C-alpha cells in the first residue's frame, strides 16, 4: 500500500463529526489518509482534485485506470449509508447517480462523477426547476421498495409515540394544537404507509447536472413508503430567496404542491396528510434539539396546504 496522502477535511465536517459522533467521529477522520490510500491502490484510482464535503461525508474526485471520472464518497458507516447502498443498487442509475463500486468494510462508495458545481438551484425559473425535480422524482418513486428497507409505517409509529412528551415543550398553546393536529392526521394514515422507494431528501441541492442525463439525484436516504412523505424537501427548496421572496409564499407552496402531485400521480388528500407528517417529523427533531416553538416556515407550509380556496 502506498504512503497515505494528505486529506484535507473541511472544518465544518470535522466539527459535525466531533459533535455528532464524539471520539468515534474523530477517530474515523484521523484514519481517512490510510483509508484513502488503500482504496486508491485497490481500485487503481488516482486523485483528480480537491476533496469537498457534504453534511456527513467527504467526496474525493478520482480517475480510474481507463480515465473514467468518478468520486469516492467516504463516510462513517451508519444505518443511513446501508440504506443508500440498497437504494442505489435498486435504482441502478435510473434518475440517480450510479454506484460503480463499494467497499463493505468502510462503507465507502465509488460513484460516477457529476457536476458538483451545478445543482438544480442554479435554474433561475422556479417552474422549470420544480418540473425537472418532479419528473425525476416520479421515476424514483415508481420503483417498489426492497423488503429490507425501513418502512414509513415504523417511522410514523415512532413519531406518534414521541408526540406526547414533545408537545409539552412547546411554549405557545397554538403551536401545541398545531402539532397535535399534524399527529392526528398521521394517526389516520399510519396503517397505509405505502411501498414505494423514497429518496427522503430530494431538494434542489441534491440534484446535480450530469453527462449521462441532464440531471441526476444524489444522496438518497431510502425509505419504503408513500411518495407524499417525500414532497417536503421540494416544497422547501430555496425557501428564502424564492418562496418568501415571492411575497406570497402560500401561493408558491400550492403551485409546487399541485405540480408535484400531478406529475407523480398522487392523491392530493393523502399527499397533504403525509406532508403534514413530514412537518411533524421535522418539528419533533427540532424539539429534540431544544426548540420550544414550531418553525415559521412549517406553519406557513401547513397553512398553504390546508387552507385552500
PDB file of C-alpha atoms in Angstrom:
ATOM      1  CA  UNK A   1       0.000   0.000   0.000  1.00  0.00           C
ATOM      2  CA  UNK A   2       1.274   3.475  -0.856  1.00  0.00           C
ATOM      3  CA  UNK A   3       2.058   6.143   1.713  1.00  0.00           C
ATOM      4  CA  UNK A   4      -1.176   7.749   2.953  1.00  0.00           C
ATOM      5  CA  UNK A   5      -1.826  11.017   1.119  1.00  0.00           C
ATOM      6  CA  UNK A   6      -2.845  14.145   2.984  1.00  0.00           C
ATOM      7  CA  UNK A   7      -6.606  14.527   3.088  1.00  0.00           C
ATOM      8  CA  UNK A   8      -7.870  17.979   3.930  1.00  0.00           C
ATOM      9  CA  UNK A   9     -11.023  17.687   5.986  1.00  0.00           C
ATOM     10  CA  UNK A  10     -13.218  20.815   5.893  1.00  0.00           C
ATOM     11  CA  UNK A  11     -13.602  22.316   9.333  1.00  0.00           C
ATOM     12  CA  UNK A  12     -17.390  22.138   9.137  1.00  0.00           C
ATOM     13  CA  UNK A  13     -17.269  18.379   8.580  1.00  0.00           C
ATOM     14  CA  UNK A  14     -14.730  17.906  11.372  1.00  0.00           C
ATOM     15  CA  UNK A  15     -16.911  19.901  13.757  1.00  0.00           C
ATOM     16  CA  UNK A  16     -20.026  17.994  12.681  1.00  0.00           C
ATOM     17  CA  UNK A  17     -18.386  14.620  13.268  1.00  0.00           C
ATOM     18  CA  UNK A  18     -16.983  15.665  16.635  1.00  0.00           C
ATOM     19  CA  UNK A  19     -20.394  16.938  17.712  1.00  0.00           C
ATOM     20  CA  UNK A  20     -22.416  14.008  16.391  1.00  0.00           C
ATOM     21  CA  UNK A  21     -20.051  11.073  16.923  1.00  0.00           C
ATOM     22  CA  UNK A  22     -17.536  12.240  19.536  1.00  0.00           C
ATOM     23  CA  UNK A  23     -14.422  10.106  19.830  1.00  0.00           C
ATOM     24  CA  UNK A  24     -15.688   7.681  17.185  1.00  0.00           C
ATOM     25  CA  UNK A  25     -16.022  10.516  14.682  1.00  0.00           C
ATOM     26  CA  UNK A  26     -12.613  11.966  15.471  1.00  0.00           C
ATOM     27  CA  UNK A  27     -11.013   8.531  15.147  1.00  0.00           C
ATOM     28  CA  UNK A  28     -12.688   7.990  11.782  1.00  0.00           C
ATOM     29  CA  UNK A  29     -11.403  11.321  10.473  1.00  0.00           C
ATOM     30  CA  UNK A  30      -7.901  10.500  11.711  1.00  0.00           C
ATOM     31  CA  UNK A  31      -7.961   7.261   9.749  1.00  0.00           C
ATOM     32  CA  UNK A  32      -9.005   8.876   6.463  1.00  0.00           C
ATOM     33  CA  UNK A  33      -5.495   9.184   4.912  1.00  0.00           C
ATOM     34  CA  UNK A  34      -4.819   5.472   5.308  1.00  0.00           C
ATOM     35  CA  UNK A  35      -8.294   4.540   4.089  1.00  0.00           C
ATOM     36  CA  UNK A  36      -7.979   6.732   1.001  1.00  0.00           C
ATOM     37  CA  UNK A  37      -4.561   5.323   0.157  1.00  0.00           C
ATOM     38  CA  UNK A  38      -5.846   1.766   0.492  1.00  0.00           C
ATOM     39  CA  UNK A  39      -8.844   2.385  -1.765  1.00  0.00           C
ATOM     40  CA  UNK A  40      -6.784   4.196  -4.393  1.00  0.00           C
ATOM     41  CA  UNK A  41      -4.443   1.212  -4.572  1.00  0.00           C
ATOM     42  CA  UNK A  42      -7.153  -1.415  -4.519  1.00  0.00           C
ATOM     43  CA  UNK A  43      -9.353   0.193  -7.165  1.00  0.00           C
ATOM     44  CA  UNK A  44      -6.413   1.550  -9.223  1.00  0.00           C
ATOM     45  CA  UNK A  45      -7.502   5.159  -8.900  1.00  0.00           C
ATOM     46  CA  UNK A  46      -5.642   8.464  -8.874  1.00  0.00           C
ATOM     47  CA  UNK A  47      -6.802  11.631  -7.199  1.00  0.00           C
ATOM     48  CA  UNK A  48      -8.175  14.276  -9.536  1.00  0.00           C
ATOM     49  CA  UNK A  49      -8.858  17.372  -7.485  1.00  0.00           C
ATOM     50  CA  UNK A  50      -9.507  18.701  -4.026  1.00  0.00           C
ATOM     51  CA  UNK A  51     -11.885  16.991  -1.648  1.00  0.00           C
ATOM     52  CA  UNK A  52     -15.242  18.562  -0.843  1.00  0.00           C
ATOM     53  CA  UNK A  53     -17.649  17.779   1.952  1.00  0.00           C
ATOM     54  CA  UNK A  54     -21.363  17.306   2.331  1.00  0.00           C
ATOM     55  CA  UNK A  55     -23.140  17.334   5.666  1.00  0.00           C
ATOM     56  CA  UNK A  56     -21.885  13.885   6.630  1.00  0.00           C
ATOM     57  CA  UNK A  57     -19.383  12.768   4.021  1.00  0.00           C
ATOM     58  CA  UNK A  58     -16.133  13.601   2.261  1.00  0.00           C
ATOM     59  CA  UNK A  59     -16.158  13.485  -1.543  1.00  0.00           C
ATOM     60  CA  UNK A  60     -12.877  12.967  -3.374  1.00  0.00           C
ATOM     61  CA  UNK A  61     -12.640  13.268  -7.201  1.00  0.00           C
ATOM     62  CA  UNK A  62     -10.702  10.398  -8.787  1.00  0.00           C
ATOM     63  CA  UNK A  63      -9.807   8.921 -12.158  1.00  0.00           C
ATOM     64  CA  UNK A  64      -9.952   5.229 -12.995  1.00  0.00           C
ATOM     65  CA  UNK A  65      -7.212   3.415 -14.870  1.00  0.00           C
ATOM     66  CA  UNK A  66      -9.206   3.844 -18.093  1.00  0.00           C
ATOM     67  CA  UNK A  67      -9.770   7.556 -17.463  1.00  0.00           C
ATOM     68  CA  UNK A  68     -13.255   7.168 -16.001  1.00  0.00           C
ATOM     69  CA  UNK A  69     -14.149  10.228 -13.929  1.00  0.00           C
ATOM     70  CA  UNK A  70     -15.593   9.230 -10.583  1.00  0.00           C
ATOM     71  CA  UNK A  71     -15.726  10.224  -6.919  1.00  0.00           C
ATOM     72  CA  UNK A  72     -15.039   8.450  -3.672  1.00  0.00           C
ATOM     73  CA  UNK A  73     -17.727   9.151  -1.107  1.00  0.00           C
ATOM     74  CA  UNK A  74     -16.343   8.466   2.353  1.00  0.00           C
ATOM     75  CA  UNK A  75     -18.457   8.497   5.485  1.00  0.00           C
ATOM     76  CA  UNK A  76     -18.821   6.815   8.820  1.00  0.00           C
ATOM     77  CA  UNK A  77     -20.886   3.648   8.433  1.00  0.00           C
ATOM     78  CA  UNK A  78     -24.409   4.108   9.728  1.00  0.00           C
ATOM     79  CA  UNK A  79     -27.865   2.707   9.006  1.00  0.00           C
ATOM     80  CA  UNK A  80     -28.393   5.540   6.525  1.00  0.00           C
ATOM     81  CA  UNK A  81     -25.370   4.526   4.447  1.00  0.00           C
ATOM     82  CA  UNK A  82     -26.570   0.948   4.255  1.00  0.00           C
ATOM     83  CA  UNK A  83     -29.993   2.136   3.100  1.00  0.00           C
ATOM     84  CA  UNK A  84     -28.337   4.353   0.479  1.00  0.00           C
ATOM     85  CA  UNK A  85     -26.493   1.350  -0.923  1.00  0.00           C
ATOM     86  CA  UNK A  86     -29.726  -0.620  -1.198  1.00  0.00           C
ATOM     87  CA  UNK A  87     -31.367   2.284  -2.992  1.00  0.00           C
ATOM     88  CA  UNK A  88     -28.520   2.965  -5.399  1.00  0.00           C
ATOM     89  CA  UNK A  89     -28.266  -0.700  -6.350  1.00  0.00           C
ATOM     90  CA  UNK A  90     -32.013  -0.971  -6.872  1.00  0.00           C
ATOM     91  CA  UNK A  91     -32.350   2.211  -8.940  1.00  0.00           C
ATOM     92  CA  UNK A  92     -29.183   1.247 -10.858  1.00  0.00           C
ATOM     93  CA  UNK A  93     -28.591   4.741 -12.212  1.00  0.00           C
ATOM     94  CA  UNK A  94     -32.171   5.366 -13.377  1.00  0.00           C
ATOM     95  CA  UNK A  95     -32.599   9.015 -12.403  1.00  0.00           C
ATOM     96  CA  UNK A  96     -29.912   8.803  -9.747  1.00  0.00           C
ATOM     97  CA  UNK A  97     -26.122   8.817  -9.542  1.00  0.00           C
ATOM     98  CA  UNK A  98     -24.684   5.426 -10.498  1.00  0.00           C
ATOM     99  CA  UNK A  99     -22.868   3.259  -7.959  1.00  0.00           C
ATOM    100  CA  UNK A 100     -19.655   1.936  -9.552  1.00  0.00           C
ATOM    101  CA  UNK A 101     -18.201   0.047  -6.600  1.00  0.00           C
ATOM    102  CA  UNK A 102     -18.484  -0.290  -2.851  1.00  0.00           C
ATOM    103  CA  UNK A 103     -16.147  -1.207  -0.013  1.00  0.00           C
ATOM    104  CA  UNK A 104     -18.164  -3.214   2.547  1.00  0.00           C
ATOM    105  CA  UNK A 105     -15.574  -2.763   5.266  1.00  0.00           C
ATOM    106  CA  UNK A 106     -15.621   1.026   5.340  1.00  0.00           C
ATOM    107  CA  UNK A 107     -18.905   1.773   3.609  1.00  0.00           C
ATOM    108  CA  UNK A 108     -17.070   3.877   1.010  1.00  0.00           C
ATOM    109  CA  UNK A 109     -18.826   4.268  -2.343  1.00  0.00           C
ATOM    110  CA  UNK A 110     -17.261   4.795  -5.747  1.00  0.00           C
ATOM    111  CA  UNK A 111     -19.785   6.862  -7.708  1.00  0.00           C
ATOM    112  CA  UNK A 112     -19.999   8.312 -11.174  1.00  0.00           C
ATOM    113  CA  UNK A 113     -18.870  11.938 -11.187  1.00  0.00           C
ATOM    114  CA  UNK A 114     -21.487  14.624 -11.704  1.00  0.00           C
ATOM    115  CA  UNK A 115     -21.076  18.397 -11.856  1.00  0.00           C
ATOM    116  CA  UNK A 116     -20.881  19.270  -8.187  1.00  0.00           C
ATOM    117  CA  UNK A 117     -20.847  22.984  -9.014  1.00  0.00           C
ATOM    118  CA  UNK A 118     -24.184  22.893 -10.839  1.00  0.00           C
ATOM    119  CA  UNK A 119     -27.244  21.917  -8.860  1.00  0.00           C
ATOM    120  CA  UNK A 120     -30.884  22.458  -9.725  1.00  0.00           C
ATOM    121  CA  UNK A 121     -30.651  25.572  -7.554  1.00  0.00           C
ATOM    122  CA  UNK A 122     -28.848  27.202 -10.497  1.00  0.00           C
ATOM    123  CA  UNK A 123     -32.035  27.088 -12.606  1.00  0.00           C
ATOM    124  CA  UNK A 124     -33.494  30.555 -12.126  1.00  0.00           C
ATOM    125  CA  UNK A 125     -37.037  29.821 -13.281  1.00  0.00           C
ATOM    126  CA  UNK A 126     -38.704  28.030 -10.384  1.00  0.00           C
ATOM    127  CA  UNK A 127     -41.387  26.435 -12.534  1.00  0.00           C
ATOM    128  CA  UNK A 128     -38.718  24.812 -14.695  1.00  0.00           C
ATOM    129  CA  UNK A 129     -36.779  23.695 -11.622  1.00  0.00           C
ATOM    130  CA  UNK A 130     -39.759  22.128  -9.855  1.00  0.00           C
ATOM    131  CA  UNK A 131     -40.942  20.483 -13.086  1.00  0.00           C
ATOM    132  CA  UNK A 132     -37.491  18.951 -13.562  1.00  0.00           C
ATOM    133  CA  UNK A 133     -37.385  17.720  -9.977  1.00  0.00           C
ATOM    134  CA  UNK A 134     -40.924  16.338 -10.188  1.00  0.00           C
ATOM    135  CA  UNK A 135     -40.178  14.328 -13.328  1.00  0.00           C
ATOM    136  CA  UNK A 136     -37.032  12.931 -11.727  1.00  0.00           C
ATOM    137  CA  UNK A 137     -38.918  12.192  -8.531  1.00  0.00           C
ATOM    138  CA  UNK A 138     -41.646  10.326 -10.408  1.00  0.00           C
ATOM    139  CA  UNK A 139     -39.042   7.955 -11.829  1.00  0.00           C
ATOM    140  CA  UNK A 140     -37.575   7.252  -8.408  1.00  0.00           C
ATOM    141  CA  UNK A 141     -40.840   6.538  -6.578  1.00  0.00           C
ATOM    142  CA  UNK A 142     -42.070   4.331  -9.429  1.00  0.00           C
ATOM    143  CA  UNK A 143     -39.720   1.654  -8.078  1.00  0.00           C
ATOM    144  CA  UNK A 144     -41.103  -0.741  -5.431  1.00  0.00           C
ATOM    145  CA  UNK A 145     -39.051  -0.679  -2.249  1.00  0.00           C
ATOM    146  CA  UNK A 146     -36.952  -3.764  -1.442  1.00  0.00           C
ATOM    147  CA  UNK A 147     -38.187  -5.562   1.688  1.00  0.00           C
ATOM    148  CA  UNK A 148     -35.003  -4.815   3.634  1.00  0.00           C
ATOM    149  CA  UNK A 149     -35.643  -1.057   3.692  1.00  0.00           C
ATOM    150  CA  UNK A 150     -37.112   0.581   6.769  1.00  0.00           C
ATOM    151  CA  UNK A 151     -40.858   1.230   6.491  1.00  0.00           C
ATOM    152  CA  UNK A 152     -42.588   4.584   6.806  1.00  0.00           C
ATOM    153  CA  UNK A 153     -45.109   2.753   8.982  1.00  0.00           C
ATOM    154  CA  UNK A 154     -42.421   2.138  11.595  1.00  0.00           C
ATOM    155  CA  UNK A 155     -41.153   5.725  11.305  1.00  0.00           C
ATOM    156  CA  UNK A 156     -44.652   7.159  11.688  1.00  0.00           C
ATOM    157  CA  UNK A 157     -45.487   4.924  14.658  1.00  0.00           C
ATOM    158  CA  UNK A 158     -42.311   6.074  16.422  1.00  0.00           C
ATOM    159  CA  UNK A 159     -43.218   9.692  15.720  1.00  0.00           C
ATOM    160  CA  UNK A 160     -46.656   9.275  17.266  1.00  0.00           C
ATOM    161  CA  UNK A 161     -45.127   7.742  20.387  1.00  0.00           C
ATOM    162  CA  UNK A 162     -42.875  10.791  20.735  1.00  0.00           C
ATOM    163  CA  UNK A 163     -45.622  13.411  20.384  1.00  0.00           C
ATOM    164  CA  UNK A 164     -46.996  13.404  23.986  1.00  0.00           C
ATOM    165  CA  UNK A 165     -43.670  14.281  25.575  1.00  0.00           C
ATOM    166  CA  UNK A 166     -42.574  16.659  22.802  1.00  0.00           C
ATOM    167  CA  UNK A 167     -45.741  18.737  22.690  1.00  0.00           C
ATOM    168  CA  UNK A 168     -45.290  19.804  26.310  1.00  0.00           C
ATOM    169  CA  UNK A 169     -42.021  21.518  25.393  1.00  0.00           C
ATOM    170  CA  UNK A 170     -43.745  23.946  23.035  1.00  0.00           C
ATOM    171  CA  UNK A 171     -44.392  27.261  24.785  1.00  0.00           C
ATOM    172  CA  UNK A 172     -47.240  28.604  22.656  1.00  0.00           C
ATOM    173  CA  UNK A 173     -50.590  26.802  23.112  1.00  0.00           C
ATOM    174  CA  UNK A 174     -51.339  27.415  19.426  1.00  0.00           C
ATOM    175  CA  UNK A 175     -48.177  25.560  18.455  1.00  0.00           C
ATOM    176  CA  UNK A 176     -49.239  22.683  20.662  1.00  0.00           C
ATOM    177  CA  UNK A 177     -52.612  22.493  18.940  1.00  0.00           C
ATOM    178  CA  UNK A 178     -50.978  22.571  15.520  1.00  0.00           C
ATOM    179  CA  UNK A 179     -48.556  19.781  16.414  1.00  0.00           C
ATOM    180  CA  UNK A 180     -51.362  17.628  17.797  1.00  0.00           C
ATOM    181  CA  UNK A 181     -53.354  18.293  14.634  1.00  0.00           C
ATOM    182  CA  UNK A 182     -50.488  17.065  12.457  1.00  0.00           C
ATOM    183  CA  UNK A 183     -50.177  13.988  14.661  1.00  0.00           C
ATOM    184  CA  UNK A 184     -53.907  13.265  14.332  1.00  0.00           C
ATOM    185  CA  UNK A 185     -53.605  13.265  10.543  1.00  0.00           C
ATOM    186  CA  UNK A 186     -50.643  10.885  10.672  1.00  0.00           C
ATOM    187  CA  UNK A 187     -52.558   8.584  13.009  1.00  0.00           C
ATOM    188  CA  UNK A 188     -55.225   8.239  10.317  1.00  0.00           C
ATOM    189  CA  UNK A 189     -52.639   7.301   7.681  1.00  0.00           C
ATOM    190  CA  UNK A 190     -50.191   5.160   9.642  1.00  0.00           C
ATOM    191  CA  UNK A 191     -51.848   1.858   8.742  1.00  0.00           C
ATOM    192  CA  UNK A 192     -51.361   2.543   4.999  1.00  0.00           C
ATOM    193  CA  UNK A 193     -47.726   3.686   4.804  1.00  0.00           C
ATOM    194  CA  UNK A 194     -47.114   2.785   1.149  1.00  0.00           C
ATOM    195  CA  UNK A 195     -44.470   0.645  -0.536  1.00  0.00           C
ATOM    196  CA  UNK A 196     -42.561   2.897  -2.948  1.00  0.00           C
ATOM    197  CA  UNK A 197     -38.850   3.581  -2.601  1.00  0.00           C
ATOM    198  CA  UNK A 198     -38.498   7.149  -1.344  1.00  0.00           C
ATOM    199  CA  UNK A 199     -35.419   9.328  -1.689  1.00  0.00           C
ATOM    200  CA  UNK A 200     -36.313  11.148   1.571  1.00  0.00           C
ATOM    201  CA  UNK A 201     -34.194  14.230   0.813  1.00  0.00           C
ATOM    202  CA  UNK A 202     -34.866  15.243  -2.795  1.00  0.00           C
ATOM    203  CA  UNK A 203     -34.431  19.005  -2.897  1.00  0.00           C
ATOM    204  CA  UNK A 204     -32.823  21.277  -5.479  1.00  0.00           C
ATOM    205  CA  UNK A 205     -29.380  20.960  -3.912  1.00  0.00           C
ATOM    206  CA  UNK A 206     -29.483  17.165  -4.228  1.00  0.00           C
ATOM    207  CA  UNK A 207     -29.972  17.218  -7.998  1.00  0.00           C
ATOM    208  CA  UNK A 208     -26.748  17.652  -9.992  1.00  0.00           C
ATOM    209  CA  UNK A 209     -26.067  18.144 -13.683  1.00  0.00           C
ATOM    210  CA  UNK A 210     -24.603  15.087 -15.378  1.00  0.00           C
ATOM    211  CA  UNK A 211     -23.300  13.846 -18.705  1.00  0.00           C
ATOM    212  CA  UNK A 212     -25.288  10.615 -18.911  1.00  0.00           C
ATOM    213  CA  UNK A 213     -28.501  12.538 -18.197  1.00  0.00           C
ATOM    214  CA  UNK A 214     -29.069  16.294 -17.824  1.00  0.00           C
ATOM    215  CA  UNK A 215     -29.963  15.967 -14.126  1.00  0.00           C
ATOM    216  CA  UNK A 216     -29.477  13.163 -11.616  1.00  0.00           C
ATOM    217  CA  UNK A 217     -30.358  12.791  -7.936  1.00  0.00           C
ATOM    218  CA  UNK A 218     -27.673  12.285  -5.290  1.00  0.00           C
ATOM    219  CA  UNK A 219     -27.507  11.494  -1.574  1.00  0.00           C
ATOM    220  CA  UNK A 220     -30.631   9.347  -1.180  1.00  0.00           C
ATOM    221  CA  UNK A 221     -31.716   8.155   2.245  1.00  0.00           C
ATOM    222  CA  UNK A 222     -34.117   5.456   1.023  1.00  0.00           C
ATOM    223  CA  UNK A 223     -37.248   4.550   2.892  1.00  0.00           C
ATOM    224  CA  UNK A 224     -40.217   2.371   1.931  1.00  0.00           C
ATOM    225  CA  UNK A 225     -43.401   4.383   1.946  1.00  0.00           C
ATOM    226  CA  UNK A 226     -45.948   6.747   0.424  1.00  0.00           C
ATOM    227  CA  UNK A 227     -44.478   9.333  -2.019  1.00  0.00           C
ATOM    228  CA  UNK A 228     -46.474  12.042  -0.241  1.00  0.00           C
ATOM    229  CA  UNK A 229     -43.984  11.807   2.615  1.00  0.00           C
ATOM    230  CA  UNK A 230     -41.247  12.660   0.121  1.00  0.00           C
ATOM    231  CA  UNK A 231     -42.577  16.050  -1.064  1.00  0.00           C
ATOM    232  CA  UNK A 232     -41.438  18.369   1.726  1.00  0.00           C
ATOM    233  CA  UNK A 233     -37.795  18.838   0.580  1.00  0.00           C
ATOM    234  CA  UNK A 234     -39.010  20.005  -2.838  1.00  0.00           C
ATOM    235  CA  UNK A 235     -41.610  22.335  -1.312  1.00  0.00           C
ATOM    236  CA  UNK A 236     -38.954  23.780   0.998  1.00  0.00           C
ATOM    237  CA  UNK A 237     -36.280  24.264  -1.698  1.00  0.00           C
ATOM    238  CA  UNK A 238     -34.908  27.812  -1.932  1.00  0.00           C
ATOM    239  CA  UNK A 239     -37.361  28.862   0.752  1.00  0.00           C
ATOM    240  CA  UNK A 240     -35.940  32.307   1.483  1.00  0.00           C
ATOM    241  CA  UNK A 241     -34.887  33.505  -1.969  1.00  0.00           C
ATOM    242  CA  UNK A 242     -37.791  32.071  -3.982  1.00  0.00           C
ATOM    243  CA  UNK A 243     -40.740  31.164  -1.765  1.00  0.00           C
ATOM    244  CA  UNK A 244     -40.571  34.027   0.750  1.00  0.00           C
ATOM    245  CA  UNK A 245     -39.126  36.498  -1.756  1.00  0.00           C
ATOM    246  CA  UNK A 246     -42.177  35.987  -3.972  1.00  0.00           C
ATOM    247  CA  UNK A 247     -44.243  37.984  -1.485  1.00  0.00           C
ATOM    248  CA  UNK A 248     -46.866  35.225  -1.416  1.00  0.00           C
ATOM    249  CA  UNK A 249     -45.252  32.054  -0.017  1.00  0.00           C
ATOM    250  CA  UNK A 250     -48.544  30.205   0.289  1.00  0.00           C
ATOM    251  CA  UNK A 251     -49.189  30.620  -3.434  1.00  0.00           C
ATOM    252  CA  UNK A 252     -45.727  29.252  -4.291  1.00  0.00           C
ATOM    253  CA  UNK A 253     -46.206  26.270  -1.963  1.00  0.00           C
ATOM    254  CA  UNK A 254     -49.566  25.479  -3.560  1.00  0.00           C
ATOM    255  CA  UNK A 255     -48.185  25.828  -7.077  1.00  0.00           C
ATOM    256  CA  UNK A 256     -45.298  23.488  -6.293  1.00  0.00           C
ATOM    257  CA  UNK A 257     -47.526  21.006  -4.482  1.00  0.00           C
ATOM    258  CA  UNK A 258     -50.051  20.910  -7.334  1.00  0.00           C
ATOM    259  CA  UNK A 259     -47.328  20.301  -9.914  1.00  0.00           C
ATOM    260  CA  UNK A 260     -45.612  17.616  -7.835  1.00  0.00           C
ATOM    261  CA  UNK A 261     -48.804  15.703  -7.113  1.00  0.00           C
ATOM    262  CA  UNK A 262     -49.876  15.913 -10.757  1.00  0.00           C
ATOM    263  CA  UNK A 263     -46.567  14.680 -12.166  1.00  0.00           C
ATOM    264  CA  UNK A 264     -46.224  11.937  -9.531  1.00  0.00           C
ATOM    265  CA  UNK A 265     -49.888  10.943  -9.926  1.00  0.00           C
ATOM    266  CA  UNK A 266     -50.662  11.287  -6.223  1.00  0.00           C
ATOM    267  CA  UNK A 267     -53.947  11.617  -4.397  1.00  0.00           C
ATOM    268  CA  UNK A 268     -53.778  15.184  -3.106  1.00  0.00           C
ATOM    269  CA  UNK A 269     -55.597  14.433   0.153  1.00  0.00           C
ATOM    270  CA  UNK A 270     -53.162  11.677   1.119  1.00  0.00           C
ATOM    271  CA  UNK A 271     -50.191  13.700  -0.130  1.00  0.00           C
ATOM    272  CA  UNK A 272     -51.278  16.603   2.078  1.00  0.00           C
ATOM    273  CA  UNK A 273     -51.554  14.281   5.061  1.00  0.00           C
ATOM    274  CA  UNK A 274     -48.142  12.746   4.594  1.00  0.00           C
ATOM    275  CA  UNK A 275     -46.593  16.176   4.010  1.00  0.00           C
ATOM    276  CA  UNK A 276     -48.015  17.197   7.387  1.00  0.00           C
ATOM    277  CA  UNK A 277     -46.382  14.028   8.677  1.00  0.00           C
ATOM    278  CA  UNK A 278     -43.059  15.259   7.393  1.00  0.00           C
ATOM    279  CA  UNK A 279     -43.610  18.605   9.107  1.00  0.00           C
ATOM    280  CA  UNK A 280     -44.390  16.663  12.276  1.00  0.00           C
ATOM    281  CA  UNK A 281     -41.148  14.727  11.960  1.00  0.00           C
ATOM    282  CA  UNK A 282     -39.154  17.938  11.474  1.00  0.00           C
ATOM    283  CA  UNK A 283     -40.838  19.537  14.467  1.00  0.00           C
ATOM    284  CA  UNK A 284     -40.081  16.548  16.681  1.00  0.00           C
ATOM    285  CA  UNK A 285     -36.438  16.685  15.633  1.00  0.00           C
ATOM    286  CA  UNK A 286     -36.363  20.426  16.383  1.00  0.00           C
ATOM    287  CA  UNK A 287     -37.844  19.900  19.841  1.00  0.00           C
ATOM    288  CA  UNK A 288     -35.320  17.160  20.481  1.00  0.00           C
ATOM    289  CA  UNK A 289     -32.614  19.717  19.667  1.00  0.00           C
ATOM    290  CA  UNK A 290     -34.054  22.206  22.144  1.00  0.00           C
ATOM    291  CA  UNK A 291     -36.620  24.188  20.139  1.00  0.00           C
ATOM    292  CA  UNK A 292     -39.661  25.481  22.027  1.00  0.00           C
ATOM    293  CA  UNK A 293     -41.650  26.740  19.026  1.00  0.00           C
ATOM    294  CA  UNK A 294     -42.632  25.426  15.618  1.00  0.00           C
ATOM    295  CA  UNK A 295     -40.568  26.616  12.675  1.00  0.00           C
ATOM    296  CA  UNK A 296     -42.418  29.513  10.975  1.00  0.00           C
ATOM    297  CA  UNK A 297     -41.805  28.007   7.532  1.00  0.00           C
ATOM    298  CA  UNK A 298     -43.521  24.777   8.595  1.00  0.00           C
ATOM    299  CA  UNK A 299     -46.567  26.681   9.811  1.00  0.00           C
ATOM    300  CA  UNK A 300     -46.773  28.628   6.551  1.00  0.00           C
ATOM    301  CA  UNK A 301     -46.480  25.426   4.513  1.00  0.00           C
ATOM    302  CA  UNK A 302     -49.158  23.655   6.528  1.00  0.00           C
ATOM    303  CA  UNK A 303     -51.493  26.634   6.241  1.00  0.00           C
ATOM    304  CA  UNK A 304     -50.954  26.754   2.485  1.00  0.00           C
ATOM    305  CA  UNK A 305     -51.930  23.108   2.061  1.00  0.00           C
ATOM    306  CA  UNK A 306     -54.873  23.101   4.487  1.00  0.00           C
ATOM    307  CA  UNK A 307     -56.431  26.476   3.722  1.00  0.00           C
ATOM    308  CA  UNK A 308     -57.255  26.149   0.026  1.00  0.00           C
ATOM    309  CA  UNK A 309     -59.899  28.123  -1.797  1.00  0.00           C
TER     310      UNK A 309
END
